[in-house]
CSV table of N, CA and C in Angstrom, one decimal:
chain,number,residue,atom,x,y,z
A,1,MET,N,0.6,-3.7,-3.6
A,1,MET,CA,0.5,-4.7,-2.6
A,1,MET,C,1.8,-4.7,-1.8
A,2,VAL,N,1.7,-5.2,-0.6
A,2,VAL,CA,2.9,-5.3,0.3
A,2,VAL,C,3.1,-6.8,0.5
A,3,SER,N,4.3,-7.3,0.4
A,3,SER,CA,4.6,-8.7,0.6
A,3,SER,C,6.1,-8.8,0.9
A,4,ASP,N,6.4,-10.0,1.4
A,4,ASP,CA,7.7,-10.4,1.6
A,4,ASP,C,7.9,-11.8,1.0
A,5,ILE,N,9.1,-12.3,1.1
A,5,ILE,CA,9.4,-13.6,0.5
A,5,ILE,C,8.6,-14.8,1.1
A,6,HIS,N,8.1,-14.6,2.3
A,6,HIS,CA,7.3,-15.7,2.9
A,6,HIS,C,5.9,-15.7,2.5
A,7,ARG,N,5.4,-14.6,1.9
A,7,ARG,CA,4.1,-14.5,1.4
A,7,ARG,C,4.0,-14.3,-0.1
A,8,LEU,N,5.1,-14.7,-0.8
A,8,LEU,CA,5.2,-14.5,-2.2
A,8,LEU,C,4.1,-15.3,-3.0
A,9,ASP,N,3.7,-16.5,-2.5
A,9,ASP,CA,2.7,-17.2,-3.2
A,9,ASP,C,1.4,-16.5,-3.2
A,10,SER,N,1.0,-15.9,-2.0
A,10,SER,CA,-0.3,-15.1,-2.0
A,10,SER,C,-0.2,-13.9,-2.8
A,11,PHE,N,1.0,-13.2,-2.9
A,11,PHE,CA,1.1,-12.1,-3.8
A,11,PHE,C,0.9,-12.5,-5.2
A,12,LEU,N,1.6,-13.6,-5.6
A,12,LEU,CA,1.4,-14.0,-7.0
A,12,LEU,C,0.0,-14.4,-7.4
A,13,GLN,N,-0.7,-15.0,-6.5
A,13,GLN,CA,-2.1,-15.3,-6.7
A,13,GLN,C,-3.0,-14.0,-6.8
A,14,ALA,N,-2.7,-13.1,-5.9
A,14,ALA,CA,-3.5,-11.8,-5.9
A,14,ALA,C,-3.2,-11.0,-7.2
A,15,ALA,N,-1.9,-11.0,-7.6
A,15,ALA,CA,-1.5,-10.2,-8.8
A,15,ALA,C,-2.2,-10.9,-10.0
A,16,ASP,N,-2.2,-12.2,-10.1
A,16,ASP,CA,-2.8,-12.9,-11.2
A,16,ASP,C,-4.3,-12.6,-11.3
A,17,SER,N,-5.0,-12.6,-10.1
A,17,SER,CA,-6.4,-12.4,-10.2
A,17,SER,C,-6.7,-10.9,-10.6
A,18,LEU,N,-5.8,-10.0,-10.2
A,18,LEU,CA,-6.0,-8.6,-10.7
A,18,LEU,C,-5.8,-8.5,-12.2
A,19,LYS,N,-4.8,-9.1,-12.7
A,19,LYS,CA,-4.5,-9.1,-14.1
A,19,LYS,C,-5.6,-9.7,-14.9
A,20,GLN,N,-6.2,-10.8,-14.4
A,20,GLN,CA,-7.4,-11.4,-15.1
A,20,GLN,C,-8.6,-10.5,-15.2
A,21,LEU,N,-8.7,-9.6,-14.2
A,21,LEU,CA,-9.7,-8.6,-14.2
A,21,LEU,C,-9.4,-7.4,-15.1
A,22,GLY,N,-8.2,-7.4,-15.7
A,22,GLY,CA,-7.8,-6.3,-16.5
A,22,GLY,C,-7.1,-5.2,-15.8
A,23,LEU,N,-6.8,-5.4,-14.5
A,23,LEU,CA,-6.0,-4.4,-13.7
A,23,LEU,C,-4.6,-4.7,-13.8
A,24,LYS,N,-3.8,-3.9,-14.5
A,24,LYS,CA,-2.4,-4.2,-14.8
A,24,LYS,C,-1.4,-3.3,-14.1
A,25,ASN,N,-1.8,-2.2,-13.5
A,25,ASN,CA,-0.9,-1.3,-12.8
A,25,ASN,C,-0.7,-1.8,-11.4
A,26,ILE,N,0.3,-2.8,-11.3
A,26,ILE,CA,0.5,-3.4,-10.0
A,26,ILE,C,1.9,-3.1,-9.5
A,27,LEU,N,2.0,-2.7,-8.3
A,27,LEU,CA,3.3,-2.4,-7.7
A,27,LEU,C,3.4,-3.2,-6.4
A,28,LEU,N,4.5,-4.0,-6.3
A,28,LEU,CA,4.8,-4.7,-5.1
A,28,LEU,C,5.7,-3.8,-4.3
A,29,VAL,N,5.3,-3.6,-3.0
A,29,VAL,CA,6.2,-2.9,-2.1
A,29,VAL,C,6.9,-3.9,-1.2
A,30,SER,N,8.2,-3.9,-1.2
A,30,SER,CA,8.9,-5.0,-0.6
A,30,SER,C,9.9,-4.4,0.4
A,31,TYR,N,10.5,-5.3,1.1
A,31,TYR,CA,11.5,-5.0,2.1
A,31,TYR,C,12.9,-4.6,1.5
A,32,SER,N,13.2,-5.2,0.3
A,32,SER,CA,14.5,-5.1,-0.2
A,32,SER,C,14.6,-5.2,-1.7
A,33,GLN,N,15.7,-4.8,-2.2
A,33,GLN,CA,16.0,-5.0,-3.6
A,33,GLN,C,16.1,-6.4,-4.0
A,34,ASP,N,16.6,-7.2,-3.1
A,34,ASP,CA,16.7,-8.7,-3.3
A,34,ASP,C,15.4,-9.3,-3.6
A,35,MET,N,14.4,-8.9,-2.9
A,35,MET,CA,13.0,-9.5,-3.1
A,35,MET,C,12.6,-9.1,-4.6
A,36,CYS,N,12.8,-7.8,-4.9
A,36,CYS,CA,12.4,-7.4,-6.3
A,36,CYS,C,13.2,-8.2,-7.4
A,37,ARG,N,14.5,-8.4,-7.1
A,37,ARG,CA,15.2,-9.2,-8.1
A,37,ARG,C,14.7,-10.7,-8.2
A,38,THR,N,14.2,-11.2,-7.1
A,38,THR,CA,13.7,-12.5,-7.0
A,38,THR,C,12.4,-12.7,-7.9
A,39,ILE,N,11.5,-11.7,-7.8
A,39,ILE,CA,10.3,-11.8,-8.5
A,39,ILE,C,10.3,-11.3,-9.9
A,40,ALA,N,11.3,-10.5,-10.3
A,40,ALA,CA,11.4,-10.0,-11.7
A,40,ALA,C,11.3,-11.0,-12.8
A,41,PRO,N,12.1,-12.1,-12.7
A,41,PRO,CA,11.9,-13.1,-13.8
A,41,PRO,C,10.6,-13.9,-13.8
A,42,VAL,N,9.9,-13.9,-12.6
A,42,VAL,CA,8.7,-14.7,-12.5
A,42,VAL,C,7.5,-13.8,-13.0
A,43,VAL,N,7.5,-12.5,-12.7
A,43,VAL,CA,6.4,-11.6,-13.1
A,43,VAL,C,7.1,-10.3,-13.6
A,44,PRO,N,7.6,-10.4,-14.9
A,44,PRO,CA,8.3,-9.2,-15.4
A,44,PRO,C,7.4,-8.0,-15.6
A,45,ASP,N,6.1,-8.2,-15.7
A,45,ASP,CA,5.2,-7.1,-16.0
A,45,ASP,C,4.7,-6.4,-14.7
A,46,ILE,N,5.2,-6.8,-13.6
A,46,ILE,CA,4.8,-6.2,-12.3
A,46,ILE,C,5.9,-5.3,-11.8
A,47,GLY,N,5.6,-4.1,-11.4
A,47,GLY,CA,6.6,-3.2,-10.8
A,47,GLY,C,6.9,-3.7,-9.4
A,48,CYS,N,8.1,-3.4,-8.9
A,48,CYS,CA,8.5,-3.7,-7.6
A,48,CYS,C,9.3,-2.5,-7.0
A,49,GLY,N,9.0,-2.1,-5.8
A,49,GLY,CA,9.7,-1.0,-5.2
A,49,GLY,C,10.2,-1.4,-3.8
A,50,TRP,N,11.2,-0.8,-3.4
A,50,TRP,CA,11.7,-1.0,-2.0
A,50,TRP,C,12.3,0.4,-1.6
A,51,SER,N,12.5,0.5,-0.3
A,51,SER,CA,13.0,1.8,0.2
A,51,SER,C,14.5,1.7,0.6
A,52,SER,N,15.2,2.8,0.3
A,52,SER,CA,16.6,2.8,0.8
A,52,SER,C,16.6,3.6,2.1
A,53,HIS,N,15.4,3.9,2.6
A,53,HIS,CA,15.3,4.6,3.9
A,53,HIS,C,16.0,3.8,5.0
A,54,LYS,N,16.9,4.4,5.7
A,54,LYS,CA,17.6,3.6,6.8
A,54,LYS,C,16.6,3.5,8.0
A,55,HIS,N,16.6,2.4,8.6
A,55,HIS,CA,15.8,2.2,9.7
A,55,HIS,C,16.6,1.3,10.7
A,56,PRO,N,16.2,1.4,12.0
A,56,PRO,CA,17.0,0.7,13.0
A,56,PRO,C,17.0,-0.8,12.7
A,57,PRO,N,18.1,-1.5,12.9
A,57,PRO,CA,18.2,-2.9,12.6
A,57,PRO,C,17.1,-3.8,13.3
A,58,ASP,N,16.6,-3.3,14.4
A,58,ASP,CA,15.6,-4.1,15.1
A,58,ASP,C,14.2,-3.8,14.6
A,59,LEU,N,14.1,-2.8,13.7
A,59,LEU,CA,12.8,-2.4,13.2
A,59,LEU,C,12.6,-3.2,11.8
A,60,GLN,N,12.1,-4.4,11.9
A,60,GLN,CA,11.8,-5.2,10.8
A,60,GLN,C,10.4,-5.7,10.8
A,61,GLY,N,10.0,-6.4,9.8
A,61,GLY,CA,8.7,-7.0,9.7
A,61,GLY,C,7.6,-6.1,9.4
A,62,ASN,N,6.5,-6.4,10.0
A,62,ASN,CA,5.2,-5.8,9.7
A,62,ASN,C,5.2,-4.2,10.0
A,63,PHE,N,5.8,-3.8,11.1
A,63,PHE,CA,5.8,-2.4,11.4
A,63,PHE,C,6.6,-1.6,10.3
A,64,TYR,N,7.7,-2.1,9.9
A,64,TYR,CA,8.5,-1.4,8.8
A,64,TYR,C,7.7,-1.3,7.5
A,65,VAL,N,7.0,-2.4,7.2
A,65,VAL,CA,6.3,-2.4,5.9
A,65,VAL,C,5.1,-1.5,6.0
A,66,ARG,N,4.4,-1.5,7.2
A,66,ARG,CA,3.3,-0.5,7.3
A,66,ARG,C,3.7,0.9,7.1
A,67,SER,N,4.9,1.2,7.8
A,67,SER,CA,5.4,2.6,7.6
A,67,SER,C,5.7,2.9,6.1
A,68,LEU,N,6.4,1.9,5.5
A,68,LEU,CA,6.7,2.1,4.1
A,68,LEU,C,5.5,2.2,3.2
A,69,ARG,N,4.5,1.5,3.4
A,69,ARG,CA,3.3,1.6,2.6
A,69,ARG,C,2.6,2.9,2.8
A,70,TYR,N,2.6,3.5,4.0
A,70,TYR,CA,2.0,4.8,4.2
A,70,TYR,C,2.8,5.9,3.6
A,71,ARG,N,4.2,5.7,3.6
A,71,ARG,CA,5.0,6.7,3.0
A,71,ARG,C,4.8,6.8,1.5
A,72,ILE,N,4.7,5.6,0.9
A,72,ILE,CA,4.5,5.5,-0.6
A,72,ILE,C,3.1,6.0,-0.9
A,73,LEU,N,2.1,5.7,-0.1
A,73,LEU,CA,0.8,6.2,-0.3
A,73,LEU,C,0.7,7.7,-0.3
A,74,ALA,N,1.3,8.3,0.8
A,74,ALA,CA,1.4,9.8,0.9
A,74,ALA,C,2.0,10.4,-0.3
A,75,ARG,N,3.1,9.9,-0.7
A,75,ARG,CA,3.9,10.4,-1.9
A,75,ARG,C,3.1,10.3,-3.2
A,76,SER,N,2.4,9.1,-3.3
A,76,SER,CA,1.5,8.9,-4.5
A,76,SER,C,0.4,9.9,-4.6
A,77,ILE,N,-0.2,10.2,-3.4
A,77,ILE,CA,-1.3,11.2,-3.4
A,77,ILE,C,-0.7,12.6,-3.7
A,78,ARG,N,0.5,12.9,-3.2
A,78,ARG,CA,1.1,14.2,-3.5
A,78,ARG,C,1.4,14.3,-5.0
A,79,LEU,N,1.5,13.2,-5.7
A,79,LEU,CA,1.8,13.2,-7.1
A,79,LEU,C,0.5,13.2,-7.9
A,80,GLY,N,-0.7,13.2,-7.2
A,80,GLY,CA,-2.0,13.2,-7.9
A,80,GLY,C,-2.6,11.9,-8.3
A,81,TYR,N,-2.0,10.8,-7.8
A,81,TYR,CA,-2.5,9.5,-8.2
A,81,TYR,C,-3.7,9.1,-7.3
A,82,ASN,N,-4.6,8.3,-7.9
A,82,ASN,CA,-5.6,7.5,-7.1
A,82,ASN,C,-4.9,6.2,-6.8
A,83,VAL,N,-5.0,5.7,-5.5
A,83,VAL,CA,-4.2,4.5,-5.1
A,83,VAL,C,-5.2,3.5,-4.5
A,84,LEU,N,-5.1,2.3,-5.0
A,84,LEU,CA,-5.7,1.1,-4.4
A,84,LEU,C,-4.6,0.3,-3.8
A,85,MET,N,-4.6,0.2,-2.4
A,85,MET,CA,-3.6,-0.5,-1.7
A,85,MET,C,-4.2,-1.7,-1.1
A,86,MET,N,-3.6,-2.9,-1.3
A,86,MET,CA,-4.1,-4.1,-0.8
A,86,MET,C,-3.0,-5.0,-0.2
A,87,ASP,N,-3.4,-5.8,0.8
A,87,ASP,CA,-2.5,-6.8,1.3
A,87,ASP,C,-2.5,-7.9,0.3
A,88,SER,N,-1.4,-8.7,0.3
A,88,SER,CA,-1.3,-9.7,-0.7
A,88,SER,C,-2.2,-10.9,-0.4
A,89,ASP,N,-2.9,-11.0,0.7
A,89,ASP,CA,-3.8,-12.1,0.9
A,89,ASP,C,-5.3,-11.7,0.6
A,90,VAL,N,-5.5,-10.6,-0.1
A,90,VAL,CA,-6.8,-10.2,-0.5
A,90,VAL,C,-7.2,-10.8,-1.8
A,91,VAL,N,-8.3,-11.4,-1.9
A,91,VAL,CA,-8.8,-12.0,-3.1
A,91,VAL,C,-9.8,-11.1,-3.7
A,92,VAL,N,-9.6,-10.7,-5.0
A,92,VAL,CA,-10.5,-9.8,-5.7
A,92,VAL,C,-11.3,-10.6,-6.7
A,93,MET,N,-12.6,-10.6,-6.6
A,93,MET,CA,-13.5,-11.4,-7.5
A,93,MET,C,-14.0,-10.6,-8.7
A,94,HIS,N,-14.2,-9.2,-8.5
A,94,HIS,CA,-14.7,-8.4,-9.5
A,94,HIS,C,-13.9,-7.1,-9.6
A,95,ASP,N,-13.9,-6.4,-10.7
A,95,ASP,CA,-13.2,-5.1,-10.8
A,95,ASP,C,-13.8,-4.1,-9.8
A,96,PRO,N,-13.0,-3.8,-8.8
A,96,PRO,CA,-13.5,-2.9,-7.7
A,96,PRO,C,-13.8,-1.5,-8.2
A,97,TYR,N,-13.1,-1.1,-9.3
A,97,TYR,CA,-13.3,0.3,-9.8
A,97,TYR,C,-14.8,0.5,-10.3
A,98,LYS,N,-15.5,-0.5,-10.8
A,98,LYS,CA,-16.8,-0.3,-11.2
A,98,LYS,C,-17.7,0.1,-10.0
A,99,TYR,N,-17.3,-0.3,-8.8
A,99,TYR,CA,-18.0,0.1,-7.6
A,99,TYR,C,-17.5,1.5,-7.0
A,100,PHE,N,-16.2,1.6,-7.1
A,100,PHE,CA,-15.6,2.9,-6.5
A,100,PHE,C,-16.0,4.1,-7.3
A,101,LYS,N,-16.3,4.0,-8.6
A,101,LYS,CA,-16.6,5.1,-9.4
A,101,LYS,C,-18.1,5.4,-9.6
A,102,GLN,N,-18.9,4.6,-8.8
A,102,GLN,CA,-20.4,4.8,-8.9
A,102,GLN,C,-20.8,5.3,-7.5
A,103,PRO,N,-22.0,6.0,-7.5
A,103,PRO,CA,-22.6,6.4,-6.2
A,103,PRO,C,-22.8,5.2,-5.3
A,104,PRO,N,-22.6,5.2,-4.1
A,104,PRO,CA,-22.3,6.4,-3.2
A,104,PRO,C,-20.8,6.5,-3.1
A,105,PHE,N,-20.0,5.6,-3.6
A,105,PHE,CA,-18.5,5.6,-3.3
A,105,PHE,C,-17.7,6.7,-4.1
A,106,ARG,N,-18.2,7.1,-5.3
A,106,ARG,CA,-17.4,8.0,-6.1
A,106,ARG,C,-17.1,9.4,-5.4
A,107,ASP,N,-17.9,9.7,-4.4
A,107,ASP,CA,-17.6,11.0,-3.7
A,107,ASP,C,-16.9,10.8,-2.4
A,108,ILE,N,-16.4,9.6,-2.2
A,108,ILE,CA,-15.6,9.4,-0.9
A,108,ILE,C,-14.2,9.4,-1.3
A,109,THR,N,-13.4,10.1,-0.6
A,109,THR,CA,-12.0,10.3,-0.9
A,109,THR,C,-11.1,9.1,-0.3
A,110,VAL,N,-11.4,8.7,0.9
A,110,VAL,CA,-10.6,7.6,1.5
A,110,VAL,C,-11.5,6.5,2.0
A,111,MET,N,-11.3,5.3,1.5
A,111,MET,CA,-12.1,4.1,1.9
A,111,MET,C,-11.1,3.1,2.5
A,112,ASN,N,-11.4,2.6,3.6
A,112,ASN,CA,-10.6,1.7,4.3
A,112,ASN,C,-11.4,0.5,4.9
A,113,GLN,N,-11.0,-0.7,4.6
A,113,GLN,CA,-11.6,-1.9,5.2
A,113,GLN,C,-10.9,-2.2,6.4
A,114,ALA,N,-11.6,-2.0,7.6
A,114,ALA,CA,-11.0,-2.2,8.9
A,114,ALA,C,-11.0,-3.7,9.2
A,115,GLU,N,-10.0,-4.2,9.7
A,115,GLU,CA,-9.9,-5.7,10.1
A,115,GLU,C,-10.6,-6.0,11.4
A,116,SER,N,-10.7,-4.9,12.3
A,116,SER,CA,-11.4,-5.1,13.5
A,116,SER,C,-11.8,-3.7,14.0
A,117,PRO,N,-12.7,-3.6,15.0
A,117,PRO,CA,-13.1,-2.3,15.5
A,117,PRO,C,-12.0,-1.5,16.1
A,118,VAL,N,-10.9,-2.1,16.5
A,118,VAL,CA,-9.8,-1.4,17.2
A,118,VAL,C,-8.5,-1.3,16.3
A,119,ASP,N,-8.5,-1.9,15.1
A,119,ASP,CA,-7.4,-1.8,14.3
A,119,ASP,C,-7.7,-1.2,12.9
A,120,PRO,N,-7.4,0.0,12.7
A,120,PRO,CA,-7.7,0.6,11.4
A,120,PRO,C,-6.9,0.1,10.2
A,121,ASN,N,-5.9,-0.7,10.4
A,121,ASN,CA,-5.1,-1.2,9.3
A,121,ASN,C,-5.8,-2.3,8.6
A,122,GLY,N,-6.5,-2.0,7.6
A,122,GLY,CA,-7.3,-3.0,6.8
A,122,GLY,C,-6.5,-3.6,5.7
A,123,GLY,N,-7.1,-4.6,5.1
A,123,GLY,CA,-6.4,-5.2,4.0
A,123,GLY,C,-6.6,-4.5,2.7
A,124,VAL,N,-7.6,-3.6,2.6
A,124,VAL,CA,-7.9,-2.8,1.4
A,124,VAL,C,-8.1,-1.4,1.7
A,125,LEU,N,-7.4,-0.5,1.0
A,125,LEU,CA,-7.4,0.9,1.2
A,125,LEU,C,-7.5,1.6,-0.2
A,126,TYR,N,-8.4,2.5,-0.4
A,126,TYR,CA,-8.5,3.2,-1.7
A,126,TYR,C,-8.6,4.7,-1.4
A,127,VAL,N,-7.8,5.4,-2.1
A,127,VAL,CA,-7.8,6.9,-2.0
A,127,VAL,C,-8.0,7.4,-3.5
A,128,GLN,N,-9.0,8.2,-3.6
A,128,GLN,CA,-9.3,8.8,-4.9
A,128,GLN,C,-9.6,10.3,-4.9
A,129,ASN,N,-9.2,11.0,-5.9
A,129,ASN,CA,-9.6,12.4,-6.0
A,129,ASN,C,-9.1,13.2,-4.8
A,130,ALA,N,-8.0,12.9,-4.3
A,130,ALA,CA,-7.4,13.6,-3.1
A,130,ALA,C,-6.6,14.7,-3.6
A,131,ALA,N,-6.7,15.9,-2.9
A,131,ALA,CA,-5.9,17.0,-3.3
A,131,ALA,C,-4.4,16.7,-2.8
A,132,PRO,N,-3.5,17.0,-3.7
A,132,PRO,CA,-2.1,16.7,-3.4
A,132,PRO,C,-1.6,17.4,-2.1
A,133,ASP,N,-2.2,18.5,-1.7
A,133,ASP,CA,-1.8,19.2,-0.5
A,133,ASP,C,-2.9,19.2,0.5
A,134,GLY,N,-3.9,18.3,0.4
A,134,GLY,CA,-5.1,18.2,1.2
A,134,GLY,C,-5.0,17.3,2.4
A,135,PRO,N,-6.1,17.1,3.0
A,135,PRO,CA,-6.2,16.4,4.3
A,135,PRO,C,-5.8,14.9,4.1
A,136,ALA,N,-6.1,14.3,3.0
A,136,ALA,CA,-5.8,12.8,2.9
A,136,ALA,C,-4.2,12.7,2.8
A,137,ALA,N,-3.6,13.6,2.0
A,137,ALA,CA,-2.1,13.5,1.9
A,137,ALA,C,-1.5,13.8,3.3
A,138,PHE,N,-2.0,14.8,4.0
A,138,PHE,CA,-1.5,15.1,5.3
A,138,PHE,C,-1.7,13.9,6.3
A,139,MET,N,-2.9,13.3,6.2
A,139,MET,CA,-3.2,12.2,7.1
A,139,MET,C,-2.2,11.1,6.9
A,140,PHE,N,-1.9,10.7,5.7
A,140,PHE,CA,-1.1,9.5,5.5
A,140,PHE,C,0.4,9.9,5.7
A,141,ALA,N,0.8,11.1,5.4
A,141,ALA,CA,2.2,11.5,5.8
A,141,ALA,C,2.3,11.5,7.3
A,142,GLY,N,1.3,11.9,8.0
A,142,GLY,CA,1.3,11.9,9.5
A,142,GLY,C,1.3,10.5,10.0
A,143,THR,N,0.5,9.6,9.4
A,143,THR,CA,0.5,8.2,9.9
A,143,THR,C,1.9,7.6,9.8
A,144,SER,N,2.5,7.8,8.6
A,144,SER,CA,3.9,7.3,8.5
A,144,SER,C,4.9,7.8,9.5
A,145,ALA,N,4.8,9.1,9.7
A,145,ALA,CA,5.7,9.8,10.7
A,145,ALA,C,5.4,9.3,12.1
A,146,ARG,N,4.2,9.1,12.4
A,146,ARG,CA,3.9,8.6,13.8
A,146,ARG,C,4.3,7.1,14.0
A,147,LEU,N,4.1,6.3,13.0
A,147,LEU,CA,4.6,4.9,13.1
A,147,LEU,C,6.1,4.9,13.3
A,148,LEU,N,6.9,5.7,12.5
A,148,LEU,CA,8.3,5.7,12.7
A,148,LEU,C,8.7,6.3,14.1
A,149,CYS,N,7.9,7.3,14.5
A,149,CYS,CA,8.2,7.9,15.8
A,149,CYS,C,8.0,6.9,16.9
A,150,LEU,N,6.9,6.2,16.9
A,150,LEU,CA,6.6,5.2,17.9
A,150,LEU,C,7.6,4.1,18.0
A,151,LEU,N,8.1,3.7,16.8
A,151,LEU,CA,9.0,2.6,16.8
A,151,LEU,C,10.5,3.0,16.9
A,152,THR,N,10.8,4.2,16.7
A,152,THR,CA,12.3,4.6,16.8
A,152,THR,C,12.5,5.7,17.8
A,153,CYS,N,11.4,6.3,18.4
A,153,CYS,CA,11.6,7.4,19.3
A,153,CYS,C,12.3,8.6,18.7
A,154,VAL,N,12.2,8.8,17.4
A,154,VAL,CA,12.7,9.9,16.7
A,154,VAL,C,11.5,10.6,16.1
A,155,CYS,N,11.0,11.7,16.7
A,155,CYS,CA,9.8,12.3,16.2
A,155,CYS,C,10.1,13.6,15.6
A,156,SER,N,9.3,13.9,14.5
A,156,SER,CA,9.3,15.2,13.8
A,156,SER,C,7.9,15.4,13.2
A,157,GLN,N,7.6,16.6,12.8
A,157,GLN,CA,6.3,16.9,12.2
A,157,GLN,C,6.3,16.2,10.8
A,158,PRO,N,5.1,15.7,10.4
A,158,PRO,CA,5.0,15.1,9.1
A,158,PRO,C,5.3,16.1,8.0
A,159,GLN,N,5.9,15.6,7.0
A,159,GLN,CA,6.3,16.5,5.8
A,159,GLN,C,5.4,16.1,4.6
A,160,LEU,N,4.8,17.1,4.0
A,160,LEU,CA,4.1,16.9,2.8
A,160,LEU,C,4.9,17.0,1.5
């Protein structure tokens, strides 16, 4: 999940609902080490990660987090993980894996809940059974590179 200090309450609620469903592998993607230090005493069983990637001082907020989440997603795919990525305001009522692992979803590699017809950035994204050097890994590495390129005007080819 991706969150900041202003959305900490929704993150804690979402994490609690996931834990009640038996889903315990939760990673908070944050802006900073300070955020991770803040939540560690509150939820010591939840992982927290931040990036030391240097970004322009004016590149803050939502765009930076989107870029960070896609970089982490691309790297996780390269390591062979299946990844369920959710915004912190998503409410999960049932174990989603019982649906993801059944037909017709079990044969789909990338599932994304779009928030609107023109915005592919949805609140829920699931990637399963993706080849570490395949199209899904390349797509998310490219998404991250394009976001940074658009925001910083420093472009290069996506790296896998």
